mmCIF file of C-alpha atoms and ligand atoms in Angstrom:
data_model
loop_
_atom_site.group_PDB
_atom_site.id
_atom_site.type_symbol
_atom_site.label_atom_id
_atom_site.label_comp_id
_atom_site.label_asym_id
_atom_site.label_seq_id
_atom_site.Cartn_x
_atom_site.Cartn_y
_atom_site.Cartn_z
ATOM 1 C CA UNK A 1 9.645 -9.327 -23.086
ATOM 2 C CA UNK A 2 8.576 -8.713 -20.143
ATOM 3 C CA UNK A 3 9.485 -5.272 -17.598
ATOM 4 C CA UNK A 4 11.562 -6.868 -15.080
ATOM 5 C CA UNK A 5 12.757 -10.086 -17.511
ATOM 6 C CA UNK A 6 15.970 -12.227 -16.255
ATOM 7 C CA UNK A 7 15.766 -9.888 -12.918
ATOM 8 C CA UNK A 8 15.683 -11.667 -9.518
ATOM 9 C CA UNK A 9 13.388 -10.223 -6.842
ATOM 10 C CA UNK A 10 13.548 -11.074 -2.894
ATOM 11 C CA UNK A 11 9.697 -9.965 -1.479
ATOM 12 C CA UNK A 12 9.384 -9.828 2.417
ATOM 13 C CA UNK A 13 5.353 -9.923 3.762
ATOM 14 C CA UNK A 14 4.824 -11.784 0.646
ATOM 15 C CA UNK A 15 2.503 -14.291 2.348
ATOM 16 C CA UNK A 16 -0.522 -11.835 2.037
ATOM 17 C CA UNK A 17 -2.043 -8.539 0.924
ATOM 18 C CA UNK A 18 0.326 -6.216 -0.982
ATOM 19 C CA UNK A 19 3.172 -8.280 -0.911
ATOM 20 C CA UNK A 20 1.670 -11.215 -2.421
ATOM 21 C CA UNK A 21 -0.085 -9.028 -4.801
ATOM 22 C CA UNK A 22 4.073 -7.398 -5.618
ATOM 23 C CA UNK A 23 4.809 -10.809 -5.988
ATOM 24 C CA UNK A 24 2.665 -12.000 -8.378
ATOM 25 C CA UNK A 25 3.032 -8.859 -10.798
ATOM 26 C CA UNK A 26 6.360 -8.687 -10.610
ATOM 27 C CA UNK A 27 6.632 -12.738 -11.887
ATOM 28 C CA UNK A 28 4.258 -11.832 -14.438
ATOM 29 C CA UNK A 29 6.631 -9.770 -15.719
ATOM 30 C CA UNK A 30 9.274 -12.452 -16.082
ATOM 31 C CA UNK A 31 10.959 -12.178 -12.808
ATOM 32 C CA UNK A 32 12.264 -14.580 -10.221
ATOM 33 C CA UNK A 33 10.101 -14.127 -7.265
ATOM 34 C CA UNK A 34 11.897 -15.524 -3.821
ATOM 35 C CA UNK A 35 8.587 -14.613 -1.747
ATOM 36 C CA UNK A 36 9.640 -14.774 2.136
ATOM 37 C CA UNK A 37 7.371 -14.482 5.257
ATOM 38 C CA UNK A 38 6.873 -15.925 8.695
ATOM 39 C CA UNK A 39 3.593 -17.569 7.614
ATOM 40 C CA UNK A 40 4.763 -20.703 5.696
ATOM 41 C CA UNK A 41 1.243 -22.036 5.110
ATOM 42 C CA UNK A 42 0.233 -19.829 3.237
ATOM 43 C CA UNK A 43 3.443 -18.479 1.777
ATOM 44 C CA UNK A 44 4.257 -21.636 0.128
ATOM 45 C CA UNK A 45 0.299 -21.961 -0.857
ATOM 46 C CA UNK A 46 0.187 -19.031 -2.718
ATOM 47 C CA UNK A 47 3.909 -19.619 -4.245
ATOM 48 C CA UNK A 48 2.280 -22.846 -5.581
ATOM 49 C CA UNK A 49 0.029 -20.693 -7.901
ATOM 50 C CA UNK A 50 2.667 -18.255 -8.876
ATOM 51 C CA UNK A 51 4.912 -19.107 -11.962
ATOM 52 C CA UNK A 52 8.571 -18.872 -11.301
ATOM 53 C CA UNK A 53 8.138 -18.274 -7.297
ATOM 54 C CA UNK A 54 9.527 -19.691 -4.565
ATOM 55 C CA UNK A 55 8.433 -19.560 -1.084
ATOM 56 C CA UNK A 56 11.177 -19.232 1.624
ATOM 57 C CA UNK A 57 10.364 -18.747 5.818
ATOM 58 C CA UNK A 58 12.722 -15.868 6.457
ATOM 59 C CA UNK A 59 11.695 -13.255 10.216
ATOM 60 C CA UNK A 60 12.936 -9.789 8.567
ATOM 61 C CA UNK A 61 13.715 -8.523 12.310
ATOM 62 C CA UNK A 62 16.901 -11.131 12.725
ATOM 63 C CA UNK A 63 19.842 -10.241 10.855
ATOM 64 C CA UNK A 64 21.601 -13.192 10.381
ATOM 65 C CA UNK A 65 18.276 -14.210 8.480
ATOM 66 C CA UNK A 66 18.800 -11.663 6.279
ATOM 67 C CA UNK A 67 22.556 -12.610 5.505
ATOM 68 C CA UNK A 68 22.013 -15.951 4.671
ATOM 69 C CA UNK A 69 18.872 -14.963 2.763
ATOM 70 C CA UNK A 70 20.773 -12.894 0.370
ATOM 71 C CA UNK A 71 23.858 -15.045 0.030
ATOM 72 C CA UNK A 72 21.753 -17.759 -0.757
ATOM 73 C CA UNK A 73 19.818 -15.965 -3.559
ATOM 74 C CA UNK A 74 22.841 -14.855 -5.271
ATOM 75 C CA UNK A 75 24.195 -18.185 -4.823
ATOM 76 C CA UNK A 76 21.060 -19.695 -6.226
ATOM 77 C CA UNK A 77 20.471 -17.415 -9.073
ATOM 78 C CA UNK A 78 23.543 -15.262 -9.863
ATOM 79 C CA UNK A 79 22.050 -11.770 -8.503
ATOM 80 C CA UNK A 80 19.779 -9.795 -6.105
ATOM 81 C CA UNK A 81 18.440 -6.971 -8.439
ATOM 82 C CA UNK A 82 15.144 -6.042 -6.647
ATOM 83 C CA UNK A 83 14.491 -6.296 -2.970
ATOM 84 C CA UNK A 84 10.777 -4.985 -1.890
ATOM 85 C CA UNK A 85 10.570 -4.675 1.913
ATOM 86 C CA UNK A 86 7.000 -5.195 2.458
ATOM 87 C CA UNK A 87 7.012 -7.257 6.158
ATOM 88 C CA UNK A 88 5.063 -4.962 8.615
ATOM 89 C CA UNK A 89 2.646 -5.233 11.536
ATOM 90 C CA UNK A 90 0.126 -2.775 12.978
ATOM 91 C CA UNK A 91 -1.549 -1.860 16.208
ATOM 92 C CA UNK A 92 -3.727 0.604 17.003
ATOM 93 C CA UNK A 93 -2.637 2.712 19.664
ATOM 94 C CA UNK A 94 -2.054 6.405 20.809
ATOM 95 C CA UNK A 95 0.958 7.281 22.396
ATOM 96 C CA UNK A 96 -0.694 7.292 25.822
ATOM 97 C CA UNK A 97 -1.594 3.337 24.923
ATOM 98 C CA UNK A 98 1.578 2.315 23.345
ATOM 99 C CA UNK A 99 3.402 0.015 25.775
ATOM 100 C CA UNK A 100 7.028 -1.121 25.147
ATOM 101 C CA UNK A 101 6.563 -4.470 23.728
ATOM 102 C CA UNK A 102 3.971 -2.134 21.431
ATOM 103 C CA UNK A 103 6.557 -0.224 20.392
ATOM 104 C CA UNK A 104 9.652 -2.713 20.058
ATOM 105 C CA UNK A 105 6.914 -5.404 17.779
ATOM 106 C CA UNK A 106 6.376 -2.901 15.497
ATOM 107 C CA UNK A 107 10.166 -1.330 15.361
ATOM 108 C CA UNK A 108 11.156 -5.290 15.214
ATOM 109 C CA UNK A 109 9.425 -5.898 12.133
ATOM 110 C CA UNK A 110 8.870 -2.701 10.156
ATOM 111 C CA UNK A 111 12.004 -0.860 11.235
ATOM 112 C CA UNK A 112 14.777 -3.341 12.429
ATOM 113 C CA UNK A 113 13.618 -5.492 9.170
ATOM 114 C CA UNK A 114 13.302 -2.617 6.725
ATOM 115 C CA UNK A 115 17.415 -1.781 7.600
ATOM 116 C CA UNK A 116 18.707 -5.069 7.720
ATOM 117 C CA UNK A 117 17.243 -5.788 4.269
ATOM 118 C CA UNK A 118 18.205 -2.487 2.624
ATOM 119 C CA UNK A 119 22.138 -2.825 4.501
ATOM 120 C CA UNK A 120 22.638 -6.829 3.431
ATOM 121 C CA UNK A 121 20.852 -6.065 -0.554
ATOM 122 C CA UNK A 122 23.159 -2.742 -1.086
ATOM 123 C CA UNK A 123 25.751 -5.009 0.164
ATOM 124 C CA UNK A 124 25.376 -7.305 -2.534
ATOM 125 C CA UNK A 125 24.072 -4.911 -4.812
ATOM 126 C CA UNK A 126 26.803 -2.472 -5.342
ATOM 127 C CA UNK A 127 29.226 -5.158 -6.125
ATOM 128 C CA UNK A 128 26.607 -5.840 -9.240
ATOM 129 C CA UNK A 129 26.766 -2.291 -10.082
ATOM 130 C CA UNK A 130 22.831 -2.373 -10.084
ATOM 131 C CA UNK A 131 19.421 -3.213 -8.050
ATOM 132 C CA UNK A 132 16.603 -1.145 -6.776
ATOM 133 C CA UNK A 133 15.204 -1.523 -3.608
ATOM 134 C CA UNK A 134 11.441 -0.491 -2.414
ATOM 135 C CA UNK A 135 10.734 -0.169 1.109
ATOM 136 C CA UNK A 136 6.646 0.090 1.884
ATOM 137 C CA UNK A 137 5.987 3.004 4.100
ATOM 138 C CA UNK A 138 2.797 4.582 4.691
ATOM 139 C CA UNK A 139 0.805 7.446 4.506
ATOM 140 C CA UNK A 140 0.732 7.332 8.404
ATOM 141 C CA UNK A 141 4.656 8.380 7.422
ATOM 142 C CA UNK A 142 3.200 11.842 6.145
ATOM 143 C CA UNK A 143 0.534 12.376 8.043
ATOM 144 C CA UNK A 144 0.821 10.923 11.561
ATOM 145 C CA UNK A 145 -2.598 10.297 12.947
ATOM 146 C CA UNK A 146 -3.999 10.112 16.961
ATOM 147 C CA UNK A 147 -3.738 6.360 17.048
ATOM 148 C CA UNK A 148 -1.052 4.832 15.250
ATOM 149 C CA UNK A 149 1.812 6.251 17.260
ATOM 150 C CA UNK A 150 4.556 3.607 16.571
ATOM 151 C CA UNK A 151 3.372 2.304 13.484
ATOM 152 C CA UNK A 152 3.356 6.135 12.199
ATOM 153 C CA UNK A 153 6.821 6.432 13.923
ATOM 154 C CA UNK A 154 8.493 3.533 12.332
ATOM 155 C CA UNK A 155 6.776 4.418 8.779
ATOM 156 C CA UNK A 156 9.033 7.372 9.246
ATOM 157 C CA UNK A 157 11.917 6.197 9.815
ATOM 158 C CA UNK A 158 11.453 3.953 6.322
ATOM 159 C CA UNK A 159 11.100 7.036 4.648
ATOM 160 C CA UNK A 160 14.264 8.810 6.278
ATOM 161 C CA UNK A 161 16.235 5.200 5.886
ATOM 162 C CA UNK A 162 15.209 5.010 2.122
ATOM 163 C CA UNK A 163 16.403 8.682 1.676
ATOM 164 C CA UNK A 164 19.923 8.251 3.148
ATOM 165 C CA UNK A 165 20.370 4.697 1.257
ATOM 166 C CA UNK A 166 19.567 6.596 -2.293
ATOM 167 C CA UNK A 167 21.956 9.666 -1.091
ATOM 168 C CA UNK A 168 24.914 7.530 -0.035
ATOM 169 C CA UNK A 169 24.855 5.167 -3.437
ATOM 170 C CA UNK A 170 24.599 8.467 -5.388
ATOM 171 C CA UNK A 171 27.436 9.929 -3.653
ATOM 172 C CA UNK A 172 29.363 6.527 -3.948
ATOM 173 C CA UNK A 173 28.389 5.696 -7.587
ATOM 174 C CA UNK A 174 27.092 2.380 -6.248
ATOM 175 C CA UNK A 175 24.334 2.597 -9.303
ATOM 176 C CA UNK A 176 21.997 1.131 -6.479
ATOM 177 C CA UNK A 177 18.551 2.772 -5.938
ATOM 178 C CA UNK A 178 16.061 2.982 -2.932
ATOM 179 C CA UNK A 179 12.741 4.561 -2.860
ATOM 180 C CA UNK A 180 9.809 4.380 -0.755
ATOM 181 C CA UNK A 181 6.125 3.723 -1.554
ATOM 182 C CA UNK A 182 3.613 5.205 0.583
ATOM 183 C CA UNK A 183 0.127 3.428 0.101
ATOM 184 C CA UNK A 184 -3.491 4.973 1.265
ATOM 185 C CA UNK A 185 -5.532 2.023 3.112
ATOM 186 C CA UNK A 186 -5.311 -0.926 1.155
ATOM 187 C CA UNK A 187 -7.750 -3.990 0.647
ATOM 188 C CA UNK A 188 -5.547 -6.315 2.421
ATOM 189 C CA UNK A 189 -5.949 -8.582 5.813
ATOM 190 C CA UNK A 190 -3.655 -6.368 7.940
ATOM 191 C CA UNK A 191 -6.507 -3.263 6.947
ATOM 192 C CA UNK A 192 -9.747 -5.845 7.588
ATOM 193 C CA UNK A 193 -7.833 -6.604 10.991
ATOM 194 C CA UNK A 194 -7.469 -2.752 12.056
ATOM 195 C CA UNK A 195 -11.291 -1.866 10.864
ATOM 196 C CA UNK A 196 -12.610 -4.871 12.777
ATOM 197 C CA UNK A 197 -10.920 -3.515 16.404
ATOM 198 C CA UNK A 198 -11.998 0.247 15.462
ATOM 199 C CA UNK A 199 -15.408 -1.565 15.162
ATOM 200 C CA UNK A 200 -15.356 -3.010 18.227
ATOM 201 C CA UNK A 201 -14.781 0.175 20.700
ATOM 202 C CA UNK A 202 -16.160 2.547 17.932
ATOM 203 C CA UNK A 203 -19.224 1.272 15.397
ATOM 204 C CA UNK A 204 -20.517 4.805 14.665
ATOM 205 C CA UNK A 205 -16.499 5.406 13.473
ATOM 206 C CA UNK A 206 -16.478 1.868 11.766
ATOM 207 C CA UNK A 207 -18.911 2.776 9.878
ATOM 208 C CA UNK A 208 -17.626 5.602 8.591
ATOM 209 C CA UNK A 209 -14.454 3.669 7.408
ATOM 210 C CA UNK A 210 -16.196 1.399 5.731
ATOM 211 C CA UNK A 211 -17.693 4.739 3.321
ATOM 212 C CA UNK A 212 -14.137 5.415 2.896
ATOM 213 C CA UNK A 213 -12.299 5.026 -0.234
ATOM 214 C CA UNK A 214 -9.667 1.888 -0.698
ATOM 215 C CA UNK A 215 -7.228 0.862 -3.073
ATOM 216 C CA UNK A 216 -6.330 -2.658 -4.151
ATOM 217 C CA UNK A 217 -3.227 -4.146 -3.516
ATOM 218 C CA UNK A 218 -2.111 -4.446 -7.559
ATOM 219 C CA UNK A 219 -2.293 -0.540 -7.093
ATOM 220 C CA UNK A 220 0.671 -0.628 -4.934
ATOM 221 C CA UNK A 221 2.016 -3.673 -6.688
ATOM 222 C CA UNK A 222 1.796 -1.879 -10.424
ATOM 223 C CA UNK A 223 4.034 0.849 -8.578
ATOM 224 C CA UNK A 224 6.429 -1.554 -6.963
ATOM 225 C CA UNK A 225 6.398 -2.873 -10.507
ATOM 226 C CA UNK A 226 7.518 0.333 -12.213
ATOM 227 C CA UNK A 227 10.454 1.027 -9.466
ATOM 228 C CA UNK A 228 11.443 -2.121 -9.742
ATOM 229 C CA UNK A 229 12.305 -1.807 -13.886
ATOM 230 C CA UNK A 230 14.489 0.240 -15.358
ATOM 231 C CA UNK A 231 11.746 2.355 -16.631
ATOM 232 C CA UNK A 232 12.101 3.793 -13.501
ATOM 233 C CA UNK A 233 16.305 4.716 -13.370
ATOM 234 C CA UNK A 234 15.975 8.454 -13.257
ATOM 235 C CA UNK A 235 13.718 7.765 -9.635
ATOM 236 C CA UNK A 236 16.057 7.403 -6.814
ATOM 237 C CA UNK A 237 14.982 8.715 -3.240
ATOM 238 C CA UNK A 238 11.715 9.199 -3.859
ATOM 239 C CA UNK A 239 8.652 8.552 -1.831
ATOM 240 C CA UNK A 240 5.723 7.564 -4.391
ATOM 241 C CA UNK A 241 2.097 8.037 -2.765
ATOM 242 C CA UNK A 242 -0.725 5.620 -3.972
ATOM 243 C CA UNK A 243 -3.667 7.145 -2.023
ATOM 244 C CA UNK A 244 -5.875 8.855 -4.249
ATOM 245 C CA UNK A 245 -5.485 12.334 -2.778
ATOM 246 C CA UNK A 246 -5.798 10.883 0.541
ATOM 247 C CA UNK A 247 -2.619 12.892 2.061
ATOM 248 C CA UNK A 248 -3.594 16.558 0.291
ATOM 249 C CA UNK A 249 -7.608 16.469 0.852
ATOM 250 C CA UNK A 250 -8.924 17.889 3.457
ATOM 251 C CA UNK A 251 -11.348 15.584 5.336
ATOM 252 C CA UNK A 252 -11.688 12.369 4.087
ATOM 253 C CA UNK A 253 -12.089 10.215 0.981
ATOM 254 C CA UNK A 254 -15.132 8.606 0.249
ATOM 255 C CA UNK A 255 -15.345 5.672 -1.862
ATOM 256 C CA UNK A 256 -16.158 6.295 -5.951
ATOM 257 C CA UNK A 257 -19.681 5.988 -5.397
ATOM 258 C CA UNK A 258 -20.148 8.244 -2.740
ATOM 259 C CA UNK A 259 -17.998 11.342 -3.908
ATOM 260 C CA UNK A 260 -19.869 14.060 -5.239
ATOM 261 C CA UNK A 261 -23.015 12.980 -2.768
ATOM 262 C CA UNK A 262 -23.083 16.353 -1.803
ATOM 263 C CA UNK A 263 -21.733 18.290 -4.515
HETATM 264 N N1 LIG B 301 -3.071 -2.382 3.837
HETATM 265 C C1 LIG B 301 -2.896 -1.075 3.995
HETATM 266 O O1 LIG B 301 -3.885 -0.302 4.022
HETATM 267 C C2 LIG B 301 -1.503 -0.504 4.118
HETATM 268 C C3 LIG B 301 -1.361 0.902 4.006
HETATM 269 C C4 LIG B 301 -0.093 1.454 4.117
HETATM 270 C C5 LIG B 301 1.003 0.629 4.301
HETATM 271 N N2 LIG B 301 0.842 -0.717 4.418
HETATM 272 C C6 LIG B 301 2.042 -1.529 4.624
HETATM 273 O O2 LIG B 301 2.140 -2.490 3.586
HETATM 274 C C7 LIG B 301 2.821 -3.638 4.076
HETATM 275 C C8 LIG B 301 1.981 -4.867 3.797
HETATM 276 O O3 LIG B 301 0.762 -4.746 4.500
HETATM 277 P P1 LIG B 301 -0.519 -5.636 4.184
HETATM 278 O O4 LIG B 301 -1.681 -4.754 4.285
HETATM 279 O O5 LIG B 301 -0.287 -6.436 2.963
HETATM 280 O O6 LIG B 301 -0.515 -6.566 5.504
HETATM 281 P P2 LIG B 301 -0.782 -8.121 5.700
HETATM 282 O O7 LIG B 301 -0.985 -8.272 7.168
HETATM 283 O O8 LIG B 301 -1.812 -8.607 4.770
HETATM 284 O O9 LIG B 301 0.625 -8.776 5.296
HETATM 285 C C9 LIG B 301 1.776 -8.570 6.075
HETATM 286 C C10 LIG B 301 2.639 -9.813 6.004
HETATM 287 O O10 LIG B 301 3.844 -9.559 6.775
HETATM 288 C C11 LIG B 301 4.173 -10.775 7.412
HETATM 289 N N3 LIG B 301 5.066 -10.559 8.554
HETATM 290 C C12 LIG B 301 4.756 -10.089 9.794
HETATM 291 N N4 LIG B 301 5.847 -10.103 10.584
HETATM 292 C C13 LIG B 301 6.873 -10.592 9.834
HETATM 293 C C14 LIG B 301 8.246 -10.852 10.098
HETATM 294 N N5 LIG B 301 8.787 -10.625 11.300
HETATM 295 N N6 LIG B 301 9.001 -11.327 9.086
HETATM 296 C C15 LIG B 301 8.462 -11.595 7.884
HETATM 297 N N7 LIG B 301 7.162 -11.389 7.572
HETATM 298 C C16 LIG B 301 6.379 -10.889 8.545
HETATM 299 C C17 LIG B 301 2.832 -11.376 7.822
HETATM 300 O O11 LIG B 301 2.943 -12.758 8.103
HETATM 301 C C18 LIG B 301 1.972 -11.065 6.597
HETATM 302 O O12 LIG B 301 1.979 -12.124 5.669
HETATM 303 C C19 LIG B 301 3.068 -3.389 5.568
HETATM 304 O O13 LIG B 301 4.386 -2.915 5.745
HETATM 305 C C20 LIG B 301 2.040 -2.340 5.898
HETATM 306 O O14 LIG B 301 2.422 -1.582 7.018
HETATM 307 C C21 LIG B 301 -0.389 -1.310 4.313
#
């Protein structure tokens, strides 16, 4: 039997890095995957090689998407018990840089899409007396950092949104829960994307990323994994860090090979 068995599972971002990594290990734990994205190419490419996915276009930052996503899943296959909100953009910017449209493209997608999935899922889910939703956040959430101003800001507001939605179904007996996930960088396309620009205004700093340890996106997905099952019921509200000590060390973290260089 597998962890999440006979559970249905809406994954947003699931196109690419960690949330077609989610996808794929929650489906090979017997769930239903509905894996939505804007990219439909290669959403519905990778669905193809995922048993017991589907591939659905769904923009997380409109809300009527969002409405007629989840009526249609629970329509389709009798419940919405896991919802991972994984949809999010980056750009590199301080807050001297960060222009509106900056601001408003990341908000639209990470912030704006991150409430309208955890409002229309609780929505559904309370009347089921069950679900769990996982919102990805970041360690940019904890930390902050010179150059990711809005994608840092809206990280945070995930974490506080996540927070209130596990408070209010506790206090209403809703028997929903909400946590966050807050992943170190990642091996994923959005990460390749942000070294390549640091590379080209900063190589020396490049390179110094590139010594810099990473995780793998079945790290994050082996953690949505265990939030999503009930393995997890006790864990409501909480923010889960996969970063390998990346948000309590001071300096950085080099990859496996390199630590203890100068020990
Ligand atoms: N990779 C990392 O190092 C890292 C670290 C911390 C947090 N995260 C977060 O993890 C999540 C996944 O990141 P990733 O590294 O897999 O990125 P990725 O770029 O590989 O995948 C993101 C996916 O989101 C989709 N997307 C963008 N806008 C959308 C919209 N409006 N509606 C629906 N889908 C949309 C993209 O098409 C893409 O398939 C993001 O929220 C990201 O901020 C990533």
């Amino acid at each position: 039997m597998g962890r999440v068995e006979r559970k249905v599972a809406i994954v947003t971002g699931a196109a690419s890095g960690l949330g077609l990594a989610t996808s794929r290990r929650l489906s090979e734990e017997g769930a239903t995957v509905i894996m939505t994205d804007i990219n439909c190419a290669a959403g519905e490419s990778a669905a193809e090689k995922i048993k017991g996915a589907t591939f659905r276009e769904h923009d997380v930052s409109r809300e009527q998407c969002w409405e007629k996503l989840v009526n249609d899943v629970v329509t389709d296959h009798g419940s919405l018990d896991i919802l991972v909100n994984c949809a999010g953009v980056v750009q590199l910017a301080s807050i001297e840089q960060t222009t509106e449209d900056m601001w408003r493209k990341i908000h639209s997608v990470g912030t704006d899409g991150t409430f309208f999935g955890c409002k229309h899922a609780l929505n559904v889910m309370k009347q089921q007396g069950q679900g769990s939703i996982i919102n990805i956040s970041s360690t940019a959430s904890i930390q902050g950092g010179p150059n990711i101003f809005a994608y840092a800001a809206s990280k945070s507001a995930i974490r506080g949104m996540t927070k209130s939605v596990a408070c209010l179904s506790t206090q209403q007996g809703y028997g929903v829960r909400c946590n966050s996930i807050h992943p170190g960088n990642m091996s994923t396309p959005m990460l390749r994307g942000v070294y390549d620009v640091v590379r080209g205004f900063d190589p020396v700093m490049a390179d110094e990323l590139e010594k810099m340890w990473v995780g793998d996106p079945e790290d994050v997905a082996n953690m949505v994994l265990f939030l999503a099952s009930d393995e997890s019921v006790a864990v409501n509200g909480a923010e889960l860090v996969v970063d390998n000590t990346l948000t309590i060390t001071e300096g950085v973290v080099l990859k496996r090979e390199l630590q203890g260089a100068d020990a």
